[in-house]
Amino acid sequence: MSIKQNFEHMAAYNRWMNQKIYRSAARLSEAELHADRKAFFRSVFGTLNHILVADTIWLKRFARHPSNFHALQAVLDIDAPSSLSQVLHDNFAQLEIARCVMDEIIIRMCSEAAVDDYIQPLRYVTTTGQGFVDDFAILVQHFFNHQTHHRGQITTLLSQSAIDVGATDLVAMLREQADNPQPNPASGDRR
């Protein structure tokens, strides 16, 4: 498997897991979503919001990649979050819509990126103003690991409310896709 294929799998996994998480979290009332559960970002809503905040920050950095990914042009129009806990949307429904849009952008970016794009360095500045240069592949891997880390927290918070998210393993998604192959419009596959 190439690095490109790996990140395409991770983008699909990100969308698959977010759909499962949001479907499960939707069983909570708005008050339960915002209840302080002593997590890093306090609540289920706060943690879901934080993932979207971090994704926005990273994708805005990725939009500055020398390959100038077309898929990321829309991200440049999004205001940069001012903090890692800035509330981006007033309610769960709005947050879920934004999440779905972001997941499609991530899928398109990973589809568009070539193997050579991943070995290029990317210059970026952190939210604290520190400048760094890292290989794009390392940053994309961090991006996906960060999402997985916080979704793990959310599955724990949901299980404490007796809500089972179901299978969360990448291999479960891959097996599910193998059993139910979907057409890939980008490749001309119309099945």
GROMACS .gro file of C-alpha atoms in nm:
model
  191
    1MET     CA    1   0.000   0.000   0.000
    2SER     CA    2   0.131   0.343  -0.092
    3ILE     CA    3   0.130   0.639   0.143
    4LYS     CA    4  -0.142   0.792  -0.078
    5GLN     CA    5  -0.362   0.484  -0.039
    6ASN     CA    6  -0.301   0.487   0.336
    7PHE     CA    7  -0.420   0.845   0.370
    8GLU     CA    8  -0.717   0.780   0.143
    9HIS     CA    9  -0.814   0.499   0.383
   10MET     CA   10  -0.765   0.733   0.680
   11ALA     CA   11  -0.986   0.999   0.518
   12ALA     CA   12  -1.258   0.740   0.459
   13TYR     CA   13  -1.217   0.614   0.817
   14ASN     CA   14  -1.245   0.970   0.948
   15ARG     CA   15  -1.578   1.020   0.768
   16TRP     CA   16  -1.707   0.672   0.867
   17MET     CA   17  -1.625   0.726   1.235
   18ASN     CA   18  -1.762   1.079   1.241
   19GLN     CA   19  -2.090   0.954   1.096
   20LYS     CA   20  -2.106   0.686   1.369
   21ILE     CA   21  -2.012   0.931   1.645
   22TYR     CA   22  -2.261   1.198   1.537
   23ARG     CA   23  -2.540   0.941   1.488
   24SER     CA   24  -2.473   0.812   1.840
   25ALA     CA   25  -2.435   1.156   1.998
   26ALA     CA   26  -2.766   1.264   1.842
   27ARG     CA   27  -2.935   1.034   2.095
   28LEU     CA   28  -2.837   1.282   2.369
   29SER     CA   29  -3.040   1.593   2.444
   30GLU     CA   30  -2.880   1.931   2.380
   31ALA     CA   31  -2.828   1.964   2.759
   32GLU     CA   32  -2.663   1.620   2.777
   33LEU     CA   33  -2.438   1.707   2.482
   34HIS     CA   34  -2.316   2.016   2.668
   35ALA     CA   35  -2.294   1.858   3.015
   36ASP     CA   36  -1.949   1.887   3.173
   37ARG     CA   37  -1.817   1.531   3.179
   38LYS     CA   38  -1.465   1.625   3.291
   39ALA     CA   39  -1.310   1.558   2.950
   40PHE     CA   40  -1.026   1.771   2.806
   41PHE     CA   41  -1.287   1.982   2.629
   42ARG     CA   42  -1.548   1.925   2.901
   43SER     CA   43  -1.843   1.782   2.708
   44VAL     CA   44  -1.932   1.564   2.412
   45PHE     CA   45  -2.022   1.882   2.220
   46GLY     CA   46  -1.700   2.054   2.331
   47THR     CA   47  -1.490   1.760   2.215
   48LEU     CA   48  -1.670   1.733   1.880
   49ASN     CA   49  -1.624   2.107   1.839
   50HIS     CA   50  -1.253   2.083   1.924
   51ILE     CA   51  -1.195   1.819   1.656
   52LEU     CA   52  -1.353   2.051   1.399
   53VAL     CA   53  -1.149   2.346   1.529
   54ALA     CA   54  -0.823   2.151   1.500
   55ASP     CA   55  -0.917   2.017   1.157
   56THR     CA   56  -0.986   2.372   1.041
   57ILE     CA   57  -0.649   2.493   1.172
   58TRP     CA   58  -0.458   2.207   1.008
   59LEU     CA   59  -0.644   2.222   0.678
   60LYS     CA   60  -0.578   2.596   0.655
   61ARG     CA   61  -0.208   2.511   0.697
   62PHE     CA   62  -0.234   2.230   0.440
   63ALA     CA   63  -0.392   2.477   0.196
   64ARG     CA   64  -0.053   2.651   0.187
   65HIS     CA   65   0.116   2.333   0.055
   66PRO     CA   66   0.328   2.400  -0.256
   67SER     CA   67   0.094   2.174  -0.459
   68ASN     CA   68  -0.193   2.417  -0.391
   69PHE     CA   69  -0.462   2.151  -0.352
   70HIS     CA   70  -0.783   2.258  -0.522
   71ALA     CA   71  -0.986   2.066  -0.262
   72LEU     CA   72  -0.862   2.303   0.011
   73GLN     CA   73  -0.946   2.634  -0.155
   74ALA     CA   74  -1.278   2.655   0.032
   75VAL     CA   75  -1.093   2.621   0.363
   76LEU     CA   76  -0.909   2.945   0.298
   77ASP     CA   77  -1.244   3.128   0.322
   78ILE     CA   78  -1.314   2.990   0.671
   79ASP     CA   79  -1.211   3.217   0.956
   80ALA     CA   80  -0.920   3.079   1.156
   81PRO     CA   81  -1.031   2.973   1.505
   82SER     CA   82  -0.887   3.198   1.774
   83SER     CA   83  -0.849   2.915   2.028
   84LEU     CA   84  -0.861   2.536   2.043
   85SER     CA   85  -1.195   2.553   2.224
   86GLN     CA   86  -1.363   2.833   2.026
   87VAL     CA   87  -1.725   2.734   1.969
   88LEU     CA   88  -1.772   2.723   1.592
   89HIS     CA   89  -2.146   2.653   1.581
   90ASP     CA   90  -2.433   2.724   1.817
   91ASN     CA   91  -2.593   2.381   1.813
   92PHE     CA   92  -2.536   2.016   1.735
   93ALA     CA   93  -2.719   2.020   1.401
   94GLN     CA   94  -2.502   2.305   1.270
   95LEU     CA   95  -2.188   2.136   1.400
   96GLU     CA   96  -2.283   1.811   1.226
   97ILE     CA   97  -2.340   1.987   0.893
   98ALA     CA   98  -2.000   2.156   0.920
   99ARG     CA   99  -1.842   1.820   1.010
  100CYS     CA  100  -1.989   1.655   0.699
  101VAL     CA  101  -1.861   1.937   0.477
  102MET     CA  102  -1.515   1.915   0.634
  103ASP     CA  103  -1.502   1.537   0.593
  104GLU     CA  104  -1.573   1.568   0.221
  105ILE     CA  105  -1.295   1.827   0.188
  106ILE     CA  106  -1.055   1.588   0.362
  107ILE     CA  107  -1.153   1.303   0.129
  108ARG     CA  108  -1.104   1.524  -0.177
  109MET     CA  109  -0.764   1.645  -0.049
  110CYS     CA  110  -0.638   1.291   0.002
  111SER     CA  111  -0.772   1.187  -0.337
  112GLU     CA  112  -0.603   1.483  -0.502
  113ALA     CA  113  -0.265   1.453  -0.327
  114ALA     CA  114   0.002   1.255  -0.510
  115VAL     CA  115   0.265   1.037  -0.345
  116ASP     CA  116   0.529   1.304  -0.413
  117ASP     CA  117   0.319   1.566  -0.234
  118TYR     CA  118   0.357   1.375   0.092
  119ILE     CA  119   0.737   1.393   0.090
  120GLN     CA  120   0.746   1.770   0.048
  121PRO     CA  121   0.814   1.991   0.348
  122LEU     CA  122   0.543   2.223   0.471
  123ARG     CA  123   0.614   2.549   0.654
  124TYR     CA  124   0.354   2.651   0.909
  125VAL     CA  125   0.305   2.859   1.220
  126THR     CA  126   0.137   2.721   1.533
  127THR     CA  127  -0.141   2.897   1.720
  128THR     CA  128   0.128   3.019   1.963
  129GLY     CA  129   0.329   3.177   1.681
  130GLN     CA  130   0.609   2.919   1.654
  131GLY     CA  131   0.728   2.841   1.303
  132PHE     CA  132   0.806   2.487   1.190
  133VAL     CA  133   0.889   2.290   0.878
  134ASP     CA  134   0.787   1.924   0.867
  135ASP     CA  135   0.728   1.664   0.600
  136PHE     CA  136   0.369   1.682   0.486
  137ALA     CA  137   0.317   1.308   0.549
  138ILE     CA  138   0.406   1.346   0.917
  139LEU     CA  139   0.163   1.634   0.952
  140VAL     CA  140  -0.119   1.447   0.778
  141GLN     CA  141  -0.054   1.145   1.003
  142HIS     CA  142  -0.069   1.373   1.308
  143PHE     CA  143  -0.392   1.524   1.175
  144PHE     CA  144  -0.560   1.182   1.157
  145ASN     CA  145  -0.413   1.064   1.489
  146HIS     CA  146  -0.549   1.374   1.662
  147GLN     CA  147  -0.900   1.301   1.536
  148THR     CA  148  -0.878   0.939   1.649
  149HIS     CA  149  -0.750   1.039   1.994
  150HIS     CA  150  -1.046   1.268   2.062
  151ARG     CA  151  -1.305   1.039   1.905
  152GLY     CA  152  -1.182   0.776   2.152
  153GLN     CA  153  -1.268   1.016   2.431
  154ILE     CA  154  -1.612   1.071   2.283
  155THR     CA  155  -1.683   0.698   2.257
  156THR     CA  156  -1.594   0.671   2.626
  157LEU     CA  157  -1.824   0.960   2.718
  158LEU     CA  158  -2.105   0.807   2.513
  159SER     CA  159  -2.056   0.463   2.666
  160GLN     CA  160  -2.085   0.624   3.010
  161SER     CA  161  -2.431   0.733   2.892
  162ALA     CA  162  -2.510   0.376   2.781
  163ILE     CA  163  -2.470   0.460   2.412
  164ASP     CA  164  -2.275   0.204   2.210
  165VAL     CA  165  -2.110   0.352   1.901
  166GLY     CA  166  -2.043   0.005   1.763
  167ALA     CA  167  -1.727  -0.110   1.586
  168THR     CA  168  -1.461   0.160   1.573
  169ASP     CA  169  -1.170  -0.026   1.411
  170LEU     CA  170  -1.026   0.073   1.076
  171VAL     CA  171  -1.033  -0.293   0.968
  172ALA     CA  172  -1.406  -0.304   1.047
  173MET     CA  173  -1.462  -0.017   0.805
  174LEU     CA  174  -1.245  -0.181   0.538
  175ARG     CA  175  -1.434  -0.509   0.574
  176GLU     CA  176  -1.765  -0.324   0.558
  177GLN     CA  177  -1.654  -0.147   0.240
  178ALA     CA  178  -1.536  -0.478   0.088
  179ASP     CA  179  -1.881  -0.626   0.156
  180ASN     CA  180  -2.059  -0.317   0.014
  181PRO     CA  181  -1.830  -0.163  -0.251
  182GLN     CA  182  -1.921   0.193  -0.343
  183PRO     CA  183  -1.856   0.348  -0.684
  184ASN     CA  184  -1.563   0.587  -0.702
  185PRO     CA  185  -1.677   0.877  -0.925
  186ALA     CA  186  -1.322   1.020  -0.931
  187SER     CA  187  -1.197   0.707  -1.110
  188GLY     CA  188  -1.490   0.686  -1.348
  189ASP     CA  189  -1.621   0.377  -1.162
  190ARG     CA  190  -2.000   0.382  -1.205
  191ARG     CA  191  -2.081   0.021  -1.096
   0.00000   0.00000   0.00000
